[in-house]
Coordinates of C-alpha atoms in Angstrom, one line a residue:
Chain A
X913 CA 184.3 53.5 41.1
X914 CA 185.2 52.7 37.8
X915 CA 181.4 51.8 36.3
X916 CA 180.5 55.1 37.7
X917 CA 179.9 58.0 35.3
X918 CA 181.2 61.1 36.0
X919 CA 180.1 65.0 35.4
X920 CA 181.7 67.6 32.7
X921 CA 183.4 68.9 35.7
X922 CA 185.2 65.6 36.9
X923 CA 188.5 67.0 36.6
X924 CA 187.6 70.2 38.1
X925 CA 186.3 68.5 41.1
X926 CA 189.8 66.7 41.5
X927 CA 191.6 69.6 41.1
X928 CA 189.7 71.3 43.9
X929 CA 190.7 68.1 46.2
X930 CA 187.0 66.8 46.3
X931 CA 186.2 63.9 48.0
X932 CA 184.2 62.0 45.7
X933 CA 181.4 59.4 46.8
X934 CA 179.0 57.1 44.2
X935 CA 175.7 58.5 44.0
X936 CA 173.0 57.9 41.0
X937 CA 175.4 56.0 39.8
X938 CA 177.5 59.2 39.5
X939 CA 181.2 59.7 41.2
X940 CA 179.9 62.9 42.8
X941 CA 181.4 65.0 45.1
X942 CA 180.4 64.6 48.9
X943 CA 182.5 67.7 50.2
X944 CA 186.0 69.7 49.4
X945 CA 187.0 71.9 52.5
X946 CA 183.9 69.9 54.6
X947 CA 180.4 70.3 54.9
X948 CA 180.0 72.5 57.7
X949 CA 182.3 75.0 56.0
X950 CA 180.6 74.7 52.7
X951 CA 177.3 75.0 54.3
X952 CA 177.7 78.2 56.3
X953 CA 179.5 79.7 53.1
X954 CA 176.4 79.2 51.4
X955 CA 174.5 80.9 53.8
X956 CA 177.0 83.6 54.0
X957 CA 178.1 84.6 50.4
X958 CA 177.8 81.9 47.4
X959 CA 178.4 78.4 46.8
X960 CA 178.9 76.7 43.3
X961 CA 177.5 73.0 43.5
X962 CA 177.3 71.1 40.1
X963 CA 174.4 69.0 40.0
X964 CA 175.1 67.9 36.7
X965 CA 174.0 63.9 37.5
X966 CA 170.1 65.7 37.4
X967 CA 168.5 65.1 34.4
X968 CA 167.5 67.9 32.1
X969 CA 164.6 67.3 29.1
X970 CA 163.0 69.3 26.9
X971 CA 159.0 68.6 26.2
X972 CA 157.4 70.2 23.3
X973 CA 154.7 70.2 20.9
X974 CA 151.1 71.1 20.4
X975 CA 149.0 71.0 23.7
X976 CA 151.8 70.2 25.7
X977 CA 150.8 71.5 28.7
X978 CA 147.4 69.8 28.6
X979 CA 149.7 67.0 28.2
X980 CA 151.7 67.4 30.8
X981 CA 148.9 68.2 32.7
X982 CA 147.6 65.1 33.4
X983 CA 150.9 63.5 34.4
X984 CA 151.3 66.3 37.3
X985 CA 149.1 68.5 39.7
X986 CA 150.3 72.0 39.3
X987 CA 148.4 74.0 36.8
X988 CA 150.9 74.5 34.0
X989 CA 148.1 75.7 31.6
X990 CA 148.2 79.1 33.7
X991 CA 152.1 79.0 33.5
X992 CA 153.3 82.3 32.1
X993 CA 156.5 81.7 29.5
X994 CA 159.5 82.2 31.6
X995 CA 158.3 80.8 34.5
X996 CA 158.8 78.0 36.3
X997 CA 156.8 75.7 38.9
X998 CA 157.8 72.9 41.8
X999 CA 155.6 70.0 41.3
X1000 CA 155.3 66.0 41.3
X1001 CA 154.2 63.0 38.8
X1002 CA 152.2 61.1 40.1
X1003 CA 151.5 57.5 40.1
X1004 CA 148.3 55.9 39.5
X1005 CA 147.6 55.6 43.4
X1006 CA 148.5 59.4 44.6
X1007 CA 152.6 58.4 45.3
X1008 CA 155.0 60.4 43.8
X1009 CA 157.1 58.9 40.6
X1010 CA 159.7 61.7 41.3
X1011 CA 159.4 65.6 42.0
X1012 CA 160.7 68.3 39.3
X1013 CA 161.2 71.4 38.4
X1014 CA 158.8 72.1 35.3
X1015 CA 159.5 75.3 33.6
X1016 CA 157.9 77.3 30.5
X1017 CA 160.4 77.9 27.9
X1018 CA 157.7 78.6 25.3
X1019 CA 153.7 78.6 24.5
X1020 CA 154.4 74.5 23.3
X1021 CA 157.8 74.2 25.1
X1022 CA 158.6 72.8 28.8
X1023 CA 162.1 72.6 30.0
X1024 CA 161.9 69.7 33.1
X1025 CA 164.9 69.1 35.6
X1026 CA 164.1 65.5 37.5
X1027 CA 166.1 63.5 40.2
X1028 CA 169.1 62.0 39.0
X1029 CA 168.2 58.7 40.5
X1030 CA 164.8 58.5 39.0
X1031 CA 165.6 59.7 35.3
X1032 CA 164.8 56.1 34.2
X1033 CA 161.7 56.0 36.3
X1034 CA 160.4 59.1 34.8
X1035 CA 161.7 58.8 31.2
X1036 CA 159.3 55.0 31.1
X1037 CA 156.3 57.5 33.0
X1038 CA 156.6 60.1 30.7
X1039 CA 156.8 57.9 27.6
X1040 CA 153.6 55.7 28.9
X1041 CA 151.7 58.5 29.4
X1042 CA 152.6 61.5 27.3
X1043 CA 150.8 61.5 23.5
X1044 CA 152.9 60.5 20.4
X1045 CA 152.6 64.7 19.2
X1046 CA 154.7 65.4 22.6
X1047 CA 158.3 65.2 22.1
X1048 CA 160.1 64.6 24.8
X1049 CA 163.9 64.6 24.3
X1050 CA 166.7 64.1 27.3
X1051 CA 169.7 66.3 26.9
X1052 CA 171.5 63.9 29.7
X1053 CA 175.2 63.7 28.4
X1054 CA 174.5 67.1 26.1
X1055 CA 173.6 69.7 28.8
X1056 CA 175.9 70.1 32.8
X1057 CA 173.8 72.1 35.2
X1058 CA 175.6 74.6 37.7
X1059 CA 174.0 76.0 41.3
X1060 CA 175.0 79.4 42.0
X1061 CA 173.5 79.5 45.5
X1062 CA 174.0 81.8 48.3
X1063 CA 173.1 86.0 49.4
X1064 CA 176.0 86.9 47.3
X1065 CA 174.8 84.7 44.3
X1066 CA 173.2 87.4 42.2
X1067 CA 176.1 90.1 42.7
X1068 CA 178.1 87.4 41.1
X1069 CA 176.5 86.2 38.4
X1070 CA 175.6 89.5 37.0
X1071 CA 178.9 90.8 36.5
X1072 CA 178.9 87.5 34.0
X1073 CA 175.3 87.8 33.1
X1074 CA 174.1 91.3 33.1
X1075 CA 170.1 91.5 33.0
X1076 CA 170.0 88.3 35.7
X1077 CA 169.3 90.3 38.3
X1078 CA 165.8 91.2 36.8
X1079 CA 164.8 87.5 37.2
X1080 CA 162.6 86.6 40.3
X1081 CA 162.6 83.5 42.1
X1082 CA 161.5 80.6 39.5
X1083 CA 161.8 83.0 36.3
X1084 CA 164.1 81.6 34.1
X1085 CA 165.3 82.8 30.8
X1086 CA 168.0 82.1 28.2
X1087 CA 170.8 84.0 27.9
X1088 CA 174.1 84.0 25.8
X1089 CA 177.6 84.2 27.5
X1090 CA 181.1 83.8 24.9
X1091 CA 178.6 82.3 22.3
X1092 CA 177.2 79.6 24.6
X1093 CA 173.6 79.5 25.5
X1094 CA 172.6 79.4 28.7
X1095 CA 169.6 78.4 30.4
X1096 CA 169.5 80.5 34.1
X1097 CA 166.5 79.7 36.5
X1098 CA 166.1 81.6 39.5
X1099 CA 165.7 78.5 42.2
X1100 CA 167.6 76.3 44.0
X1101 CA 167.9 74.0 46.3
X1102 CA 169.5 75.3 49.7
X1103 CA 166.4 77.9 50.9
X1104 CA 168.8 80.8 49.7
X1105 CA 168.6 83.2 46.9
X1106 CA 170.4 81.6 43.7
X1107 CA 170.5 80.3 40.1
X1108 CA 170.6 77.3 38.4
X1109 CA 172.7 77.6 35.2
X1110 CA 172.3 74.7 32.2
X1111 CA 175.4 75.0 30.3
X1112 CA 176.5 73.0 27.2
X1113 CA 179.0 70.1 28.6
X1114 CA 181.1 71.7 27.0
X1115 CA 181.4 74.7 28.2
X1116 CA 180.9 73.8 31.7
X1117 CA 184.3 73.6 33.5
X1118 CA 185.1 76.9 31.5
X1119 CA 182.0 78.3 33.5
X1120 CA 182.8 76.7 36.4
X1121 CA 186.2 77.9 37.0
X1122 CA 185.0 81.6 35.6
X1123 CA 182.6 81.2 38.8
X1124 CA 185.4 79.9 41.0
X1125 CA 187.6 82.8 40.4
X1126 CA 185.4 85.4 41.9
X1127 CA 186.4 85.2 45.9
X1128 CA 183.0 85.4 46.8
X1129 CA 182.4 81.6 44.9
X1130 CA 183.4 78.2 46.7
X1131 CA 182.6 74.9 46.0
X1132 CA 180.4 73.2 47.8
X1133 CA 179.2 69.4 47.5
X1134 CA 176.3 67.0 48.4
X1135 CA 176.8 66.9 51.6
X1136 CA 175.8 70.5 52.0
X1137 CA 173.8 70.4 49.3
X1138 CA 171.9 67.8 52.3
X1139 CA 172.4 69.8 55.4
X1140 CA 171.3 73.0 53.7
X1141 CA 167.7 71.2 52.2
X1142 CA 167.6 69.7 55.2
X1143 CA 167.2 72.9 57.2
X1144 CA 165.2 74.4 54.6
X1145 CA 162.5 71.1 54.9
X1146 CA 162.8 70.6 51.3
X1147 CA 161.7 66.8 49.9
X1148 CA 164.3 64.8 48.8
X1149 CA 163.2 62.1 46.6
X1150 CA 163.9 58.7 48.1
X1151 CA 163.8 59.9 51.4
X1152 CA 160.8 61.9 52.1
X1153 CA 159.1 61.0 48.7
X1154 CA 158.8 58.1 47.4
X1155 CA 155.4 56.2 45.2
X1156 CA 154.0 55.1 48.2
X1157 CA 153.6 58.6 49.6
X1158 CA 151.0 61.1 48.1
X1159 CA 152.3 64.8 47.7
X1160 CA 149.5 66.0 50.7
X1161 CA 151.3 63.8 52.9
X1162 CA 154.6 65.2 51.7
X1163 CA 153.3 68.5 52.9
X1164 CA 153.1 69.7 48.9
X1165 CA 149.5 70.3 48.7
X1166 CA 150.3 74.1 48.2
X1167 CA 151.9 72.8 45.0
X1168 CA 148.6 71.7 43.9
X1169 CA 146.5 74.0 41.8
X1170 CA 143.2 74.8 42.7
X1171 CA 142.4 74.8 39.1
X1172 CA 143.6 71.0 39.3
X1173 CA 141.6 70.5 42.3
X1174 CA 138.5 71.6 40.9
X1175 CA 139.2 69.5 37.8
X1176 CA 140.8 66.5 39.2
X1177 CA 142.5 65.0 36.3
X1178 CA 145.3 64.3 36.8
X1179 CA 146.8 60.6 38.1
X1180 CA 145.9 59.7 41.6
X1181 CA 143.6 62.2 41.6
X1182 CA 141.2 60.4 43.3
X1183 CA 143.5 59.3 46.3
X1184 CA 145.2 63.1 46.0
X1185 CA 141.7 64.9 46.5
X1186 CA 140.3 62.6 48.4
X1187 CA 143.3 63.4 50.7
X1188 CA 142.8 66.9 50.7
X1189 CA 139.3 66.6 51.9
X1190 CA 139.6 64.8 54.5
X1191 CA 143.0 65.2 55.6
X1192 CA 145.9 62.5 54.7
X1193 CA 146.7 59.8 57.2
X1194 CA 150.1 60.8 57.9
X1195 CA 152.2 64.2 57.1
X1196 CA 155.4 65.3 56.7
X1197 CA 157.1 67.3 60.0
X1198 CA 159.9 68.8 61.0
X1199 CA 161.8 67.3 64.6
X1200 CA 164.1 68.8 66.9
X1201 CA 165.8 66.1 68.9
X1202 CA 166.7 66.5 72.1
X1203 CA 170.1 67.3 72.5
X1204 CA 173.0 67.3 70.1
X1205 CA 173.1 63.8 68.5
X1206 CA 171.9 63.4 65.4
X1207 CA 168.9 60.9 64.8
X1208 CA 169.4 59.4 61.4
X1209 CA 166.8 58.3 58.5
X1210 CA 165.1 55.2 59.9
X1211 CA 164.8 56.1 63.4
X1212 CA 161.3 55.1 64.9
X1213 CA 158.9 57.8 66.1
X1214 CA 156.5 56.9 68.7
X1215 CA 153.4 58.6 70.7
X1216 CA 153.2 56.8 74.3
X1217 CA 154.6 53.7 73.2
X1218 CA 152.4 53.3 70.5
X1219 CA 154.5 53.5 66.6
X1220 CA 153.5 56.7 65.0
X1221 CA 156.1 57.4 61.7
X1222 CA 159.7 57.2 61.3
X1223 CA 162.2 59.8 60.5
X1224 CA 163.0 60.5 56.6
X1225 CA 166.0 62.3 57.0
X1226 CA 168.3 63.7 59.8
X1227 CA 171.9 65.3 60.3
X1228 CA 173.4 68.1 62.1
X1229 CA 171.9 71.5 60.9
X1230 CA 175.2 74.0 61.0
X1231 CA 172.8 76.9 60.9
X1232 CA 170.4 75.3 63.7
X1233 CA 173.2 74.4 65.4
X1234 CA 171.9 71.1 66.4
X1235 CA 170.6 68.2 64.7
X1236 CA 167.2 68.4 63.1
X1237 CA 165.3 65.9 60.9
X1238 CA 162.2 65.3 59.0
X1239 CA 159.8 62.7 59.1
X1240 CA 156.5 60.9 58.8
X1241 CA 154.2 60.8 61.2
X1242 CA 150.5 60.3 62.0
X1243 CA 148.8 63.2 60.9
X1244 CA 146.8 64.1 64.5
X1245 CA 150.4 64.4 65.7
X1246 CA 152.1 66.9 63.6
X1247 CA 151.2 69.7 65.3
X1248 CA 154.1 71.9 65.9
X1249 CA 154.9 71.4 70.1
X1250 CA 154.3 67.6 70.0
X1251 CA 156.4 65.6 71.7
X1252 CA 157.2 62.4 70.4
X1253 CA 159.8 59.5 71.2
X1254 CA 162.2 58.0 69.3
X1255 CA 165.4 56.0 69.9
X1256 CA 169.3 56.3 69.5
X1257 CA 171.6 53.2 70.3
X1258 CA 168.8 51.5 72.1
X1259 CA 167.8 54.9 74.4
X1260 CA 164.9 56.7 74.1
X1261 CA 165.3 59.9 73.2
X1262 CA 162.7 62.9 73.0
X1263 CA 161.9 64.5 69.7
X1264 CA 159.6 68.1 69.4
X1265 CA 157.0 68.7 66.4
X1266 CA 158.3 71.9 65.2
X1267 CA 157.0 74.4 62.3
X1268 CA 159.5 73.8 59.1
X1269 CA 162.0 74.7 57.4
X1270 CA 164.3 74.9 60.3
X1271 CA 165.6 78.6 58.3
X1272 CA 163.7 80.8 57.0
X1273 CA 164.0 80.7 53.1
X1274 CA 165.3 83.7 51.7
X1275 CA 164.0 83.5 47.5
X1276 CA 163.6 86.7 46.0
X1277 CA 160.1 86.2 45.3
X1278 CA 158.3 88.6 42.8
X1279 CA 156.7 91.5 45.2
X1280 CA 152.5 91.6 45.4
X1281 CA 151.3 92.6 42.3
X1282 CA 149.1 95.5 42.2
Chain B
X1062 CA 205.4 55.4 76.2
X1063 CA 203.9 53.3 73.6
X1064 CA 201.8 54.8 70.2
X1065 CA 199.4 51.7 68.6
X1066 CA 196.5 52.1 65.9
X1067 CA 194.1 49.5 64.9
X1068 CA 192.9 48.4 61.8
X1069 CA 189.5 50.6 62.4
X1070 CA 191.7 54.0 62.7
X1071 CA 191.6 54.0 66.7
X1072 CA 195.1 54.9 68.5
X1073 CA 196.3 53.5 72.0
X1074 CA 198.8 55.6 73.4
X1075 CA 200.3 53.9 76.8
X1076 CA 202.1 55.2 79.7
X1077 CA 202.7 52.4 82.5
X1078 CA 199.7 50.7 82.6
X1079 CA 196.9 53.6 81.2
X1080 CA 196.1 53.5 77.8
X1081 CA 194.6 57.0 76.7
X1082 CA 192.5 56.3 73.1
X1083 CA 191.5 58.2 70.8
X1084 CA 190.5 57.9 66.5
X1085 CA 193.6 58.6 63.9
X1086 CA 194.1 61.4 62.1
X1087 CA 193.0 59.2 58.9
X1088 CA 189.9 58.5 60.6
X1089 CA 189.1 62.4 61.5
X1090 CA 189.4 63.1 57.5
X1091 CA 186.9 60.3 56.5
X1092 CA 184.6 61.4 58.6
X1093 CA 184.7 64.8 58.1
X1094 CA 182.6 67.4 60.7
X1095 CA 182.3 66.1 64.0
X1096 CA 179.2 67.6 65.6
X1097 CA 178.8 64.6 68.1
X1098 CA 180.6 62.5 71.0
X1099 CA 179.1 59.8 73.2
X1100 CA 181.6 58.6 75.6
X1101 CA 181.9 55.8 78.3
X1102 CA 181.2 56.2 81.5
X1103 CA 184.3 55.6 84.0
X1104 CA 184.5 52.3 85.7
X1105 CA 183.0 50.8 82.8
X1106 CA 184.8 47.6 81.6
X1107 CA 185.4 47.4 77.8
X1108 CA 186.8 43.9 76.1
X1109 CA 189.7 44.5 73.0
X1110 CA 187.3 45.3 70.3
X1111 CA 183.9 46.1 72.1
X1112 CA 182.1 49.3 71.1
X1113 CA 183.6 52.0 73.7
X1114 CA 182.3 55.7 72.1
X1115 CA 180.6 56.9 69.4
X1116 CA 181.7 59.6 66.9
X1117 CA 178.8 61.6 65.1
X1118 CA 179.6 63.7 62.0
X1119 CA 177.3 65.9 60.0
X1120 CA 176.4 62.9 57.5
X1121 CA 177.0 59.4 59.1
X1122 CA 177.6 57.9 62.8
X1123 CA 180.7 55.7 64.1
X1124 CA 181.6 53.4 66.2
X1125 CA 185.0 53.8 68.4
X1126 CA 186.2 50.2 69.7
X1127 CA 188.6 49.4 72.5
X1128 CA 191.8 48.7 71.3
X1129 CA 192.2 46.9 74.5
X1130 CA 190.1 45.8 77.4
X1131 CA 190.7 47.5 80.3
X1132 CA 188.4 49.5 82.7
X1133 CA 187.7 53.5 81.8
X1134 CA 189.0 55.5 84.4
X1135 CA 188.5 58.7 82.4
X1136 CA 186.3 60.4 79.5
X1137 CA 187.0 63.8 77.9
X1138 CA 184.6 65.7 78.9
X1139 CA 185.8 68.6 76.8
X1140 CA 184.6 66.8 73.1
X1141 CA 180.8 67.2 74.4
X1142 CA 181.0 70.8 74.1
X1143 CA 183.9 70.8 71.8
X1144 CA 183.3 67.8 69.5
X1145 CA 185.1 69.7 67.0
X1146 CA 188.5 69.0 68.7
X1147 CA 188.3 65.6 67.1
X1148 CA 188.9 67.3 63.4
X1149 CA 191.4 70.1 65.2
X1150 CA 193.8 67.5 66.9
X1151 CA 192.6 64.1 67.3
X1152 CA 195.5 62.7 68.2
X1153 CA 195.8 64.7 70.9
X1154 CA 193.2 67.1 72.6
X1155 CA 190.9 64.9 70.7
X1156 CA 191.2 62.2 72.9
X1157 CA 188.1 60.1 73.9
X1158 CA 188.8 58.1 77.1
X1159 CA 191.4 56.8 79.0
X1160 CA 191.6 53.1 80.4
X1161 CA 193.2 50.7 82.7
X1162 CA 194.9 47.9 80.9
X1163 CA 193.6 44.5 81.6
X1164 CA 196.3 42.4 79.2
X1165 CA 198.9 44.9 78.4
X1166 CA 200.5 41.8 76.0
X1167 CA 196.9 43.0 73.8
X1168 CA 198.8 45.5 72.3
X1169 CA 201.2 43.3 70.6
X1170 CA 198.6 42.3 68.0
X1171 CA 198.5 46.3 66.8
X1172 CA 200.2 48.5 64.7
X1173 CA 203.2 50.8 65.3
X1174 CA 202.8 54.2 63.8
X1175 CA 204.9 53.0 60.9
X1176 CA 202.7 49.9 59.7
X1177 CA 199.4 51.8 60.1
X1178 CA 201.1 54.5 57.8
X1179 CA 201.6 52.0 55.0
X1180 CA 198.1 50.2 56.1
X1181 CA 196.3 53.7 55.4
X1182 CA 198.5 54.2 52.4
X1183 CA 197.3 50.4 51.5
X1184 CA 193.4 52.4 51.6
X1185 CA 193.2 54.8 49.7

């Protein structure tokens, strides 16, 4: 694993006894005390994961979110400062180049967090497309990012970062801990309540292990990171995304703005709206196989015989308690209570439609406003 | 009573002429979480090397060969509702099925516990 980078926290995750797997060309860690442990003590109190292989850039200048704008469909125009919005670029055809976190860090200034695998996709995208008086600059090697993810995730972090607990889910602000700026985002990745924390590299493992020493923090790694977005019937890029499929087939047309609809300019547009009209040719769903083998990303999905999809991703959901998986499948089939086949070592096995995510997301989302 | 691994981390553990197989404690730990068992069903016949069980984890599915042929005269029934046992004790609640030797001269061709020590050691 030698041409593989590594994180600020490399050493920290040998310390802990991590088991350590290539992935975006990262050595990453896949688990420490195992992923159903890690898993159910993210539901349960707070797990730490570094996601530091993500890439983190900052976009500025004037009109930037005009800009940005037409790269993606969410309406960043109507972006508050200090808030932050789930949303896909898009290619020229309706797929999806990657899917990102865009937040507002000022009136001319985005902060973006994209897929590790797909940070030189995006950076070529963002350079083709974006104007010369948009600046765009990756902060790669310069910036580790931490998730603080779990029910006991805020109590812990405020005792570091008093005033964090005033941030909703997808606020994010700036804050200062032993002279270091941090960037903390209410969001995540797992369906809990939790915080994403861009720290100088640094200054990461000092973070890390402040995070570690409070009982209520354990490590976690990808493979929960997996099992836990899994349940929650979040995309992963790759998997359930990819440029051949449009974000209304990824079930992300709620991440589309309705001014953007109305305005349709944005790329793929045409395909995107066209889409939302008449309804896409296949959608994402969530499957419940029968009984207590996982089916795996690949696995065929078919209505009487006839091929229908394919699942995206599948594993064991420790919180379901069974296996559960996503996939693709023709759209007049992914209403929830369809049964579909599929097959595991050359059996058929019977798969159920059902409503996603698999657990309910628990954000702490901003209550109605008056 | 005779102890044998393979080089695919399974362990034949013979007593007269039964063979009771299971995966290695090495094997358990790369796997991680087992959530999953499919065993054989008894009377089956299974050829040294031919794909017996299958072990699921929470990531990644496999395969458990025959470290013998023989016929399966038993399957542990317990790993379908406690797959788990597999990560608890694999060498030995953990079992996966016991067989009927066909050749028991099969099992000269396989590690002692001693040379699949310094063949994991040789892994990692």
């Amino acid at each position: 694993m030698s041409d593989l980078a590594t994180t600020p926290l490399h050493a920290l995750h040998r310390e802990l006894g991590a088991r350590t797997v290539p992935f975006a060309g990262y050595a990453m860690p896949l688990q420490y005390e195992g992923i159903v442990a890690e898993h159910r003590w993210c539901r349960a109190h707070a797990a730490l994961f570094d996601v530091s292989h993500m890439g983190q850039l900052r976009l500025r200048g004037a009109a930037a979110a005009r800009a940005l704008e037409r790269l993606v469909p969410a309406d960043l125009e109507g972006l508050a400062v200090g808030r932050g919005r789930y949303t896909v670029l898009t290619n020229a055809h309706g797929g999806v180049v990657d899917d990102l976190i865009v937040g507002r860090d000022g009136a001319d200034t985005f902060f973006l967090v994209v897929n590790a695998a797909r940070k030189t996709a995006d950076l070529a995208h963002l350079r083709a497309h974006l104007p010369a008086e948009v600046t765009l600059k990756t902060l790669f090697a310069e910036r580790a990012l931490l998730a603080l993810q779990g029910p006991e995730a805020e109590a812990v972090l405020r005792e570091l970062l008093p005033g964090v607990e005033a941030l909703f889910f997808m606020d994010a602000a700036w804050f200062t801990w032993e002279g270091v700026a941090l960037r903390v985002s209410r969001s995540g990745y797992t369906g809990e309540d939790g915080f994403e924390l861009s720290v100088p590299a640094e200054a990461a493992e000092t973070l890390a292990r402040r995070l570690l020493a409070d009982p209520r923090v354990r490590p976690a790694g990808l493979g929960a990171r997996d099992t836990l977005r899994l349940e929650a019937g979040l995309c992963l890029y790759g998997h359930e995304l990819d440029e051949d499929t449009t974000p209304v087939e990824a079930g992300l047309a709620w991440s589309i703005g309705r001014r953007r609809r109305e305005a349709g300019d944005f790329l793929g547009a045409e395909v995107i709206l066209r889409q939302l009209r008449e309804g896409p040719p296949r959608r994402l769903v969530g499957l419940r196989p029968e009984g207590r083998a996982p089916l795996r990303e690949g696995a065929p999905l078919r209505h009487r015989g006839t091929p229908v999809g394919r699942v995206t991703s599948g594993a064991f959901g420790p919180t379901v308690g069974g296996p559960v998986a996503l996939g693709h499948v023709r759209a007049d089939l992914a209403a929830p209570d369809t049964l579909l086949e599929s097959e595991l070592r050359g059996r058929p096995l019977a798969v159920r439609v059902v409503p996603l995510p698999f657990v309910p997301h628990r954000y702490r989302r901003r209550g109605a406003r008056p | 009573m005779i102890l044998r691994y393979t080089r695919d981390h399974e362990w034949i553990r013979v007593e007269g002429n039964i063979g009771t197989v299971g995966i290695s404690d090495y094997a358990q730990q790369q796997l991680g979480d087992v959530v999953f068992v499919e065993l054989p069903e008894p009377d089956r016949e299974v050829r040294k090397g031919e794909q017996a069980a299958v072990v699921e984890s929470v990531k990644a599915a496999s395969e458990v060969y025959a470290p013998v042929s023989g016929r399966v005269i038993e399957a542990n029934d317990r790993l379908v509702g406690e797959p788990e046992l597999v990560n608890r004790d694999p060498e030995g609640e953990g079992w996966f099925f016991r067989l009927e030797l066909a050749d028991a001269g099969e099992l000269d061709g396989l590690m002692d516990a001693e040379a699949y020590r310094a063949y994991v050691e040789s892994l990692d």
